[in-house]
Tab-separated table of C-alpha atoms and ligand atoms in Angstrom:
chain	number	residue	atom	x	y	z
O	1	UNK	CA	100.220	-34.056	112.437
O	2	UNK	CA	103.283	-32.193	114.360
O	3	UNK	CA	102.033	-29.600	116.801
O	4	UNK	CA	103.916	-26.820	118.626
O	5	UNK	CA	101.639	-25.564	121.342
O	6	UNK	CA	102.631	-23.208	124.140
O	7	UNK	CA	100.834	-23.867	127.306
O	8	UNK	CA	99.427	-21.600	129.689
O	9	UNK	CA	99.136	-22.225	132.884
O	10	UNK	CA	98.756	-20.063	136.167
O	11	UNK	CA	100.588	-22.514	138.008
O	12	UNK	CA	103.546	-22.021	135.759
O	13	UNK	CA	103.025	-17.892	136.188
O	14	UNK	CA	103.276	-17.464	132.173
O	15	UNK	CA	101.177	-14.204	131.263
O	16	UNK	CA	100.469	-12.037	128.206
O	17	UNK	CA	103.003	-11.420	126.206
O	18	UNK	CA	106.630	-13.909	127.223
O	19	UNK	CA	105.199	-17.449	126.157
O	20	UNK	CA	108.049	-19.654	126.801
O	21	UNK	CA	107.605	-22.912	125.899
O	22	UNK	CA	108.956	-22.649	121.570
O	23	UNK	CA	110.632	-25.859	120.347
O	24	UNK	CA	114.218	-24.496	118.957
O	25	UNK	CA	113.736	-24.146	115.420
O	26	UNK	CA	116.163	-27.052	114.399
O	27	UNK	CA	114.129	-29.186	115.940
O	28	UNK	CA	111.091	-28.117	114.100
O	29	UNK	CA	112.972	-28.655	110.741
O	30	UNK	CA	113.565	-31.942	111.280
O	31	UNK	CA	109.909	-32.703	112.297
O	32	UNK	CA	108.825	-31.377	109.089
O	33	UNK	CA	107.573	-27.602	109.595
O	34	UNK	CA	108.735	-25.051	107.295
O	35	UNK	CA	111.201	-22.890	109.526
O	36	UNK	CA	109.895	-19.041	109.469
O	37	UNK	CA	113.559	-17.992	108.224
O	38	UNK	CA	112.472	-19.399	104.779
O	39	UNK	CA	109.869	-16.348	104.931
O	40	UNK	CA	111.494	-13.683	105.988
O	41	UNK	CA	113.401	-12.332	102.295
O	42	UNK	CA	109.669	-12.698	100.217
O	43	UNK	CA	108.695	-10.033	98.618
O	44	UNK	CA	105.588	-8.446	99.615
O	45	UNK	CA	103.208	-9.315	96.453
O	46	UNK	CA	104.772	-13.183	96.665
O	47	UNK	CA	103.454	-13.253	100.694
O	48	UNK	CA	99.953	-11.830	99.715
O	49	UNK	CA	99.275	-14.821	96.674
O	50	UNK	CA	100.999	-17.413	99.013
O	51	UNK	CA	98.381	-16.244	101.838
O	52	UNK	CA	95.541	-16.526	99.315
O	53	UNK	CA	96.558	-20.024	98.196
O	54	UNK	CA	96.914	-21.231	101.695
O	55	UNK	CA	93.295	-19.883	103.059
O	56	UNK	CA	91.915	-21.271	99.699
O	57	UNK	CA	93.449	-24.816	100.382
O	58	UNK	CA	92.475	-24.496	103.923
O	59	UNK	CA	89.078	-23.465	103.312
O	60	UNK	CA	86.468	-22.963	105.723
O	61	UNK	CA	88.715	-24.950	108.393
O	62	UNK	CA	90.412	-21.942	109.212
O	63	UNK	CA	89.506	-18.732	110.027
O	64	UNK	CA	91.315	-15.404	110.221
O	65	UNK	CA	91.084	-12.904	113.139
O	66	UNK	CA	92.125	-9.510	112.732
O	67	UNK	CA	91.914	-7.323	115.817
O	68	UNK	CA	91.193	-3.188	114.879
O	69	UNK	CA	94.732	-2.768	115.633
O	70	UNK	CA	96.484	-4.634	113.772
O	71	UNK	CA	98.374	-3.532	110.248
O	72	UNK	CA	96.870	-2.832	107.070
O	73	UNK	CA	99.062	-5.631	104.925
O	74	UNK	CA	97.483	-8.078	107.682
O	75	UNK	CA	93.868	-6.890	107.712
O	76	UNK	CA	93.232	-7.325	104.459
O	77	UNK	CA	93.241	-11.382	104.932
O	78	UNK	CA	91.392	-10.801	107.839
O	79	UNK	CA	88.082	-13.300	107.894
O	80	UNK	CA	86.672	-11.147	110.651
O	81	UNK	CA	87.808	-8.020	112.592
O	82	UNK	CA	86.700	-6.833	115.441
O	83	UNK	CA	87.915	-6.512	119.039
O	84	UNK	CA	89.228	-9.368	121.226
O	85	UNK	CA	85.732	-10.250	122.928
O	86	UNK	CA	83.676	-10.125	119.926
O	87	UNK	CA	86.734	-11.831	117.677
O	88	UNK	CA	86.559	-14.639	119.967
O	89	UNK	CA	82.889	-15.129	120.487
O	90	UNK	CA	82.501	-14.743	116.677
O	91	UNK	CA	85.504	-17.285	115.639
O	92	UNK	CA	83.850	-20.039	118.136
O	93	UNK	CA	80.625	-20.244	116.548
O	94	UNK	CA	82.631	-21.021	112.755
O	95	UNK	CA	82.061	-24.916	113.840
O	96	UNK	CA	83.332	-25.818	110.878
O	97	UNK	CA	87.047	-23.892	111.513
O	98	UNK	CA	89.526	-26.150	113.076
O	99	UNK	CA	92.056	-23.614	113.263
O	100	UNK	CA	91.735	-19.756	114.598
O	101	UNK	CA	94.401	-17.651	113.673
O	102	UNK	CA	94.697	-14.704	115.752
O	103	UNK	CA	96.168	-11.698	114.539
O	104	UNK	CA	96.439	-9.931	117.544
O	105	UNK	CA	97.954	-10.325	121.106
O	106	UNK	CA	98.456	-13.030	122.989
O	107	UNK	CA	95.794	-12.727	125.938
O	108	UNK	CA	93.439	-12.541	123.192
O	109	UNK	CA	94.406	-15.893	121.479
O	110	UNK	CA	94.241	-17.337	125.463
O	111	UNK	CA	90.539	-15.772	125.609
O	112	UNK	CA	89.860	-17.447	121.874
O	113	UNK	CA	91.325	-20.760	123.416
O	114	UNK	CA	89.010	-20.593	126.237
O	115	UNK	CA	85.781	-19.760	124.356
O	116	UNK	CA	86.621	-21.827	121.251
O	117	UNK	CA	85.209	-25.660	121.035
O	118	UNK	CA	87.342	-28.264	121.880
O	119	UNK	CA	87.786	-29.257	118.615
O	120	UNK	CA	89.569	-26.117	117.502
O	121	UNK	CA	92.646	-24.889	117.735
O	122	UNK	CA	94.154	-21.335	118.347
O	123	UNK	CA	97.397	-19.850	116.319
O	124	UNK	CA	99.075	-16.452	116.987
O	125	UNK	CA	101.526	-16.318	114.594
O	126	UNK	CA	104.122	-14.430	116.617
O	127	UNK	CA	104.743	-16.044	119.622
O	128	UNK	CA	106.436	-12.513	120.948
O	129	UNK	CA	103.518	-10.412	120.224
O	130	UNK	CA	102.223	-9.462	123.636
O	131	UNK	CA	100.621	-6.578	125.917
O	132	UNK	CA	102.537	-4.431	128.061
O	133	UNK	CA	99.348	-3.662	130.164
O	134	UNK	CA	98.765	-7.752	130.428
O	135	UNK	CA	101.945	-8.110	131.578
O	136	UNK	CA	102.228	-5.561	134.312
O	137	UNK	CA	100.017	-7.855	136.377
O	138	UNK	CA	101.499	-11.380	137.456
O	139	UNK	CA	99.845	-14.001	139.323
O	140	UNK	CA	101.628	-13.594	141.879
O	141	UNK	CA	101.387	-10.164	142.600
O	142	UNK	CA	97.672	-10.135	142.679
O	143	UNK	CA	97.350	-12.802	144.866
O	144	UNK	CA	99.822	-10.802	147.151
O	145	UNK	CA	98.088	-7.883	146.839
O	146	UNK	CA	94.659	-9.506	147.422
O	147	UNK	CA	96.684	-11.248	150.235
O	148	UNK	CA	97.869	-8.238	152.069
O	149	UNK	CA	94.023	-6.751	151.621
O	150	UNK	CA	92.522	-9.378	153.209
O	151	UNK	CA	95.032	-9.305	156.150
O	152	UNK	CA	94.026	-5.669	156.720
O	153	UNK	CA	90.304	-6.782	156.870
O	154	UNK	CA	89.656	-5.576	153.582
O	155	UNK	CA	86.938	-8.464	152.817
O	156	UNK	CA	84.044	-7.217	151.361
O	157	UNK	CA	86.441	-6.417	147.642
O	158	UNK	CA	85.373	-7.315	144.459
O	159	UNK	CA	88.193	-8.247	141.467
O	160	UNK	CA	87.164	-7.354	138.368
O	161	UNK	CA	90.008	-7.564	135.723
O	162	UNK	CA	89.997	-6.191	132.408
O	163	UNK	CA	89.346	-7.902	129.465
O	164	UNK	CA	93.265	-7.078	128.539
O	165	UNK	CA	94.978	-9.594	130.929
O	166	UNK	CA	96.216	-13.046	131.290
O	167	UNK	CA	93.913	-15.858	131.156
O	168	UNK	CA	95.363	-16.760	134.693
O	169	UNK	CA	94.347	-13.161	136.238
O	170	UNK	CA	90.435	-13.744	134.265
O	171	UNK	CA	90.727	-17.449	136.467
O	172	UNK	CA	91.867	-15.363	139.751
O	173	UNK	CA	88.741	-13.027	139.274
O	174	UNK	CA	86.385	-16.480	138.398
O	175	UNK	CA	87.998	-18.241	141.948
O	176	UNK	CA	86.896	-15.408	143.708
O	177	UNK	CA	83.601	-14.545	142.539
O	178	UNK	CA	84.592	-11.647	140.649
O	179	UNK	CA	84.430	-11.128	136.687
O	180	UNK	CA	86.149	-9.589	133.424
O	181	UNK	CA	85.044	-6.365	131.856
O	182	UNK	CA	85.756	-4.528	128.411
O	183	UNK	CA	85.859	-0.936	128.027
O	184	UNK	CA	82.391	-1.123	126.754
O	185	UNK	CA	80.714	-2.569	129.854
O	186	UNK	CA	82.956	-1.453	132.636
O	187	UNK	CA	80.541	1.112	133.440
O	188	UNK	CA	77.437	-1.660	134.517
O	189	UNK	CA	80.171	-4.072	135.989
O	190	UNK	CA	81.028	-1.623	138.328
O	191	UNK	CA	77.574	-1.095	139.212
O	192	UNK	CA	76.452	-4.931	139.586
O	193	UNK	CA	79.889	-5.132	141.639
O	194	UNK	CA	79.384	-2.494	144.194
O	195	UNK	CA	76.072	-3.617	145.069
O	196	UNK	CA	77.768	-6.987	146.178
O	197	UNK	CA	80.651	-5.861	147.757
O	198	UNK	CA	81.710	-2.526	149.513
O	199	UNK	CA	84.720	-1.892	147.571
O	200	UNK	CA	86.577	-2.599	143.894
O	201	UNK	CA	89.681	-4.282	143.029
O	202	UNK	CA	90.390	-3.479	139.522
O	203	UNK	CA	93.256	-4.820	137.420
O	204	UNK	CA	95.365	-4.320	135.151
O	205	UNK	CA	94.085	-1.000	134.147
O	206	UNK	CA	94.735	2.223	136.100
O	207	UNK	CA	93.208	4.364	133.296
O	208	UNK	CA	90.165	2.181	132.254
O	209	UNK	CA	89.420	1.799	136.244
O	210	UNK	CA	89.602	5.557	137.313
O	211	UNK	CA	87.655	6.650	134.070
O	212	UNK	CA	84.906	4.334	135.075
O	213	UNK	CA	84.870	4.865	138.388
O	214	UNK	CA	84.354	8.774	137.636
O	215	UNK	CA	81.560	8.212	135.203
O	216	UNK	CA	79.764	5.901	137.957
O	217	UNK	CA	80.528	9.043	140.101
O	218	UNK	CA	83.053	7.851	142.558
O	219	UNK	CA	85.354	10.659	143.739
O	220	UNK	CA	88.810	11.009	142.571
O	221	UNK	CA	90.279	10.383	146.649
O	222	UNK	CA	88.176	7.755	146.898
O	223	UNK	CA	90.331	5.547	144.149
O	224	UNK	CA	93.723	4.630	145.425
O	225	UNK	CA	96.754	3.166	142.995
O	226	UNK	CA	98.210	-0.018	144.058
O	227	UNK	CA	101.371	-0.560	143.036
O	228	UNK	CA	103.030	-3.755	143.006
O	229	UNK	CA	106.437	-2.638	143.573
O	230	UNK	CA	105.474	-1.189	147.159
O	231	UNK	CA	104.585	-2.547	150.687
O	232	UNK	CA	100.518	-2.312	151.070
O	233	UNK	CA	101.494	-0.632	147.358
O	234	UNK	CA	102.755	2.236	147.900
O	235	UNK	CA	99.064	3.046	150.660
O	236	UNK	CA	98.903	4.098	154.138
O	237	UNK	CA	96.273	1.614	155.935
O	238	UNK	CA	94.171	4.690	156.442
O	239	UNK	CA	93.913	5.197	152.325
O	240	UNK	CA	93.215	1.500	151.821
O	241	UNK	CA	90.390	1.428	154.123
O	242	UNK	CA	88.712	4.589	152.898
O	243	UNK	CA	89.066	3.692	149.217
O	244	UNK	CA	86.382	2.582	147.160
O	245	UNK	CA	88.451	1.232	144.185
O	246	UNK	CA	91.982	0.198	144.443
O	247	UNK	CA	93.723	0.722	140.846
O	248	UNK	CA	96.689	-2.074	139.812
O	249	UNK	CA	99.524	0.554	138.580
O	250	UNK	CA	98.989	-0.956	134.611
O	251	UNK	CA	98.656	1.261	131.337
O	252	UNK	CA	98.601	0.737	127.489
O	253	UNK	CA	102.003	1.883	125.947
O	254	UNK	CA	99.695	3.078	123.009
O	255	UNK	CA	96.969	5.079	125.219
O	256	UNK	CA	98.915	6.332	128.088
O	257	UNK	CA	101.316	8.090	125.518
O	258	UNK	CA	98.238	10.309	125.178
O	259	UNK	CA	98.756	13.662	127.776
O	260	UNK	CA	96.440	16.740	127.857
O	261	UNK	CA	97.992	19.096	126.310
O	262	UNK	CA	97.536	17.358	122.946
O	263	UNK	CA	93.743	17.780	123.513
O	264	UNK	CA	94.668	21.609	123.534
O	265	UNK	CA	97.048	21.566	120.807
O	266	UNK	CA	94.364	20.082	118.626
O	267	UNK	CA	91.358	22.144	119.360
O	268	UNK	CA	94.035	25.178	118.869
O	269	UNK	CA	94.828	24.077	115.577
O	270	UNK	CA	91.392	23.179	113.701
O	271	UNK	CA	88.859	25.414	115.733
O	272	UNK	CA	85.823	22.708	116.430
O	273	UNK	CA	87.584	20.025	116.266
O	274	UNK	CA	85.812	17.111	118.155
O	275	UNK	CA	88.062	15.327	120.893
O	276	UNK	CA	87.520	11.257	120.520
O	277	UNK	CA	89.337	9.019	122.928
O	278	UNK	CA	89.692	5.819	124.418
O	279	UNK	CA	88.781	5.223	128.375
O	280	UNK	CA	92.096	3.442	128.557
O	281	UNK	CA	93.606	7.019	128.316
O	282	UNK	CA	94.674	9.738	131.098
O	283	UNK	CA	91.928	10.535	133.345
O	284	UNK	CA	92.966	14.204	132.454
O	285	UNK	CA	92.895	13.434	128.825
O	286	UNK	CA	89.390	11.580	128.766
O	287	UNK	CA	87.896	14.875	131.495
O	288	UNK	CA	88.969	17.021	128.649
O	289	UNK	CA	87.794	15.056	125.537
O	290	UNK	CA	83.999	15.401	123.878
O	291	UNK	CA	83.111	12.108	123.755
O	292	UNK	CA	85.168	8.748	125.170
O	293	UNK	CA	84.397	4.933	124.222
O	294	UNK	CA	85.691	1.667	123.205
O	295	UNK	CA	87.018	1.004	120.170
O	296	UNK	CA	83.795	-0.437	118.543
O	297	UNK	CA	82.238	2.726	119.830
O	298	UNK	CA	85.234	5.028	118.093
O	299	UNK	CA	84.420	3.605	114.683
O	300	UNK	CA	80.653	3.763	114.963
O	301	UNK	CA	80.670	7.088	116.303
O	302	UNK	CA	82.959	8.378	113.195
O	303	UNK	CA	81.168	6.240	110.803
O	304	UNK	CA	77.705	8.180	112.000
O	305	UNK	CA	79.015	11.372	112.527
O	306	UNK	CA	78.244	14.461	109.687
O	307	UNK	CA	80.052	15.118	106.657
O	308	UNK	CA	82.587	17.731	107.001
O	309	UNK	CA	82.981	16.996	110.760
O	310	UNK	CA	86.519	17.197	112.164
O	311	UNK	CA	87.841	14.279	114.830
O	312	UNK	CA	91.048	13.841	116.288
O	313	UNK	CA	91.163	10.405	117.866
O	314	UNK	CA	92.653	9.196	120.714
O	315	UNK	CA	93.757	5.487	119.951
O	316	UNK	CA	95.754	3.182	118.223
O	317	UNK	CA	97.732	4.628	114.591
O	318	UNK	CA	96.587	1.792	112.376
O	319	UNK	CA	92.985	2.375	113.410
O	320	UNK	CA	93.067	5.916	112.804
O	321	UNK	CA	94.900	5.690	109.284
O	322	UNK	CA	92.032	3.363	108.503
O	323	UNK	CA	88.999	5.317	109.739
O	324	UNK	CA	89.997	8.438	107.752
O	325	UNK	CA	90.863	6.550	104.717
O	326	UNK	CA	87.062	4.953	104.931
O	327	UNK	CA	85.285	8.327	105.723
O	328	UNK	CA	87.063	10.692	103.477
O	329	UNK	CA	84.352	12.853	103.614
O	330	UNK	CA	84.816	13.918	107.110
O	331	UNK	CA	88.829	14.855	108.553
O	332	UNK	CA	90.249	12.370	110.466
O	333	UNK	CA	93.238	12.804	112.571
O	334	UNK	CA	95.478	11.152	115.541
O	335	UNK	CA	95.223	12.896	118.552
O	336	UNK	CA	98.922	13.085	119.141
O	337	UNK	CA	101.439	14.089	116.072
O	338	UNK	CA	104.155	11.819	117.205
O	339	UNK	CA	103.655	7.863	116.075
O	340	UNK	CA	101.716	5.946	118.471
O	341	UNK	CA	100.840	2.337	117.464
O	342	UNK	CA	100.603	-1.002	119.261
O	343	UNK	CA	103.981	-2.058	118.538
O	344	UNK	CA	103.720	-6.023	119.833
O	345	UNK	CA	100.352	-5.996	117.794
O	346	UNK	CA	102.671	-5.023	114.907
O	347	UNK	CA	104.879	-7.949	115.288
O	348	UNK	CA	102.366	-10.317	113.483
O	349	UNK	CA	103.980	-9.572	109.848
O	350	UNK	CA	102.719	-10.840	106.449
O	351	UNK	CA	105.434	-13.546	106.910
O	352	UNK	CA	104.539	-15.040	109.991
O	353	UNK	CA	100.971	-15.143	108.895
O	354	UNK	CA	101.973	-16.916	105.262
O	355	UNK	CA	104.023	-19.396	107.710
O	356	UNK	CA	101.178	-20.035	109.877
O	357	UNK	CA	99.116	-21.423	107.161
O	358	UNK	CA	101.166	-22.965	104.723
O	359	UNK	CA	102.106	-25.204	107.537
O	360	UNK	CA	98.598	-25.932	109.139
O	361	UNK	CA	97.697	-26.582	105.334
O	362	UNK	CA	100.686	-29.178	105.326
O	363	UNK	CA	99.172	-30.443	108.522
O	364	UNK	CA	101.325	-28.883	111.236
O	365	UNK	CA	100.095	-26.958	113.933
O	366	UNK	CA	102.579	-23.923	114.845
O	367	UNK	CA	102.032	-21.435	117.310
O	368	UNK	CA	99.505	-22.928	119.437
O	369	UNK	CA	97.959	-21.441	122.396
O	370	UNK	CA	96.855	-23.598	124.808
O	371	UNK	CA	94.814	-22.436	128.094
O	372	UNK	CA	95.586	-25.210	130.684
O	373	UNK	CA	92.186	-26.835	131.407
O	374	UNK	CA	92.134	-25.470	135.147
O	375	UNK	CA	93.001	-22.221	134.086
O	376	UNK	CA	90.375	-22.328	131.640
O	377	UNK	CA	87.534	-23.294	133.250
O	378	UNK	CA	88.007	-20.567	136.088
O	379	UNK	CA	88.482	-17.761	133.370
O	380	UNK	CA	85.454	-19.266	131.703
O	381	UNK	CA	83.358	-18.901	134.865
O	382	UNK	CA	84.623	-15.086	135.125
O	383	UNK	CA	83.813	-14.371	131.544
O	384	UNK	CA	80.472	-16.033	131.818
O	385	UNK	CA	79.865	-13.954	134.944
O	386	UNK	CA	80.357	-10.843	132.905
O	387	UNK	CA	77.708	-12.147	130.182
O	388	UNK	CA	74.795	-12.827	132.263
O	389	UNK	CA	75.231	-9.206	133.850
O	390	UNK	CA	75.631	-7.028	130.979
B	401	SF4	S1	97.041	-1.384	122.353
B	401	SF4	FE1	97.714	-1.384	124.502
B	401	SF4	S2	96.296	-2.756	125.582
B	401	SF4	FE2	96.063	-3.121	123.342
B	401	SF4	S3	97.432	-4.852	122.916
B	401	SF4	FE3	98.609	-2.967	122.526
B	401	SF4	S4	99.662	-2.536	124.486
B	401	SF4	FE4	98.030	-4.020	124.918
């Protein structure tokens, strides 16, 4: 069996969404893996029956994540959907699936990796389909932030990173005692952290952070940003020390697009409109909004709300398309009117899935995502953490 895995390691400083590590194409050829430029003229209703007949040869010993986000010609050969967390814990108790093929990002094929059994293997079938908001925090600069914290006798901080981040950043939080959150159970993480430790250091979420922080009741001026760009990021000494949380500078390109003024524009435009958002949007977009959540909490709160209710939803395109093509008898609408999807999510075509599994049904292993053992083990401990609080 050929393999082409991409490591991650912290050591080597690779995060969410640049893997480095592809074998040049010719040399794949030659090893015997159909090269992904053989897919990429198919027509559409040739990819869908090749998918079939690959998942059909490959049987229960693969099995097919789709994350909420991703496209609707993907979805559909979805085994399970979900978000990253519950994709992950669901597609490691399939004992029986060798290979996991994420359809989403790549720090959620790293946190699939990690929580996966030995014995199985993780595929994102575009290696370039990352997250922005993973990638705006590096190894490096964390430990230089948490670095020039320390110096100022900032000790009693707590790390808690977001479940959107590099499996490295999850192992920085595990080294030092601190844990990984999702948008659903931010707000009790914050809780069980501040009774530990005097003061927050949340990553790589400015948003998600300040939202939660407000909801647990902190003040606005108590929440400093810390950008990584700036000496003691961009703080006087004086606004470190009083802080409660320091905020990494991080957003979603999909969420952050989000402003205020297109909460206004909608209510304006269909009078009792309800206002549905994400937590990883604007503080002064959530402050305005009826109701804010994760996404699981999005599509259950449309799913139970009343016929002939009107939502306009702050989060990702696909998602939206699909929630008011399932509940037609309530109107459904983006937030925003300009296009706002996740477009690295959208990078995993039909094609690249198609080439995924014909070749893991011929036996070769493409794509792989492979948590360094170290690495592992620390973001293990972190997500763990998070699992015995919540
Ligand atoms: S929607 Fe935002 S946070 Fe999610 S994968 Fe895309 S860029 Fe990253």
């Amino acid at each position: 069996m050929m393999s082409t895995a991409v490591t991650t390691s912290h050591d080597a400083g690779l995060n969410g969404g640049a893997p480095t590590a592809i074998t040049p194409a010719t040399a794949l050829d030659r090893a015997g893996i159909r090269p992904i430029d053989d897919y990429l003229n198919l027509g559409e209703a040739e990819i869908y029956e090749r998918i079939q007949e690959a998942k059909q040869k490959l049987g229960e010993r693969v099995v097919i994540l789709g994350h909420h986000y991703q496209r609707d010609d993907v979805i559909c050969h979805a085994d399970l959907t979900g978000d990253s967390f519950k994709l992950s814990q669901q597609a490691s108790a399939r004992h029986n699936a060798d290979y996991i093929v994420f359809c989403g990002v790549h720090f959620m094929a790293e946190s699939a990796d990690i929580l996966s059994g030995d014995h199985q293997q993780v595929i994102l079938p575009d290696l370039a389909a990352g997250c922005s908001m993973a990638d705006m925090a590096r190894l490096e600069q964390v430990e230089t932030a948490w670095e020039q914290l320390q110096e100022l006798g900032l000790t009693s901080l707590m790390p808690i990173t977001y479940m959107n981040s590099a499996a490295n950043i999850k192992a920085f939080c595990g080294r030092h005692e601190g844990v990984v959150c999702t948008s659903s159970n931010a707000a009790p993480l914050f809780d069980w952290a501040l009774k530990r430790r005097e003061k927050l250091f949340f990553f790589p979420d400015e948003h998600l952070g300040r939202n939660t922080g407000v909801k647990f009741g902190i003040p606005l001026d108590q929440m400093v940003v810390w950008d990584p760009r700036q000496e003691l990021g961009g703080n006087t000494e004086e606004q470190l020390k009083n802080a409660r949380i320091v905020l990494w500078k991080g957003f979603c390109s999909v969420h952050g697009r989000f402003q205020a003024r297109h909460v206004d524009d909608r209510r304006a435009e269909y009078p009792g409109i309800k206002i549905l958002v994400h937590p990883e949007c604007r503080y002064e977009v959530v402050s305005k909004s009826d109701l804010n959540g994760s996404t699981e909490f999005i599509i259950k709160t449309i799913a139970e709300a009343p016929a002939g209710s009107k939502w306009a939803v702050g989060t990702e395109l696909n998602l939206v398309n699909r929630l008011a093509k399932r509940h037609t008898d309530k109107f459904v609408t983006l937030l925003a009117p300009d296009l706002c999807m996740c477009a690295t999510m959208f990078r995993i075509a039909p094609e690249n899935l198609l080439w995924s599994l014909e070749n893991l049904a011929e036996g070769n292993v493409v794509n792989q995502i492979k948590v360094d053992e170290e690495t592992a083990r620390w973001a293990k401990i972190a997500l763990d953490r998070m699992l015995a609080i919540q």
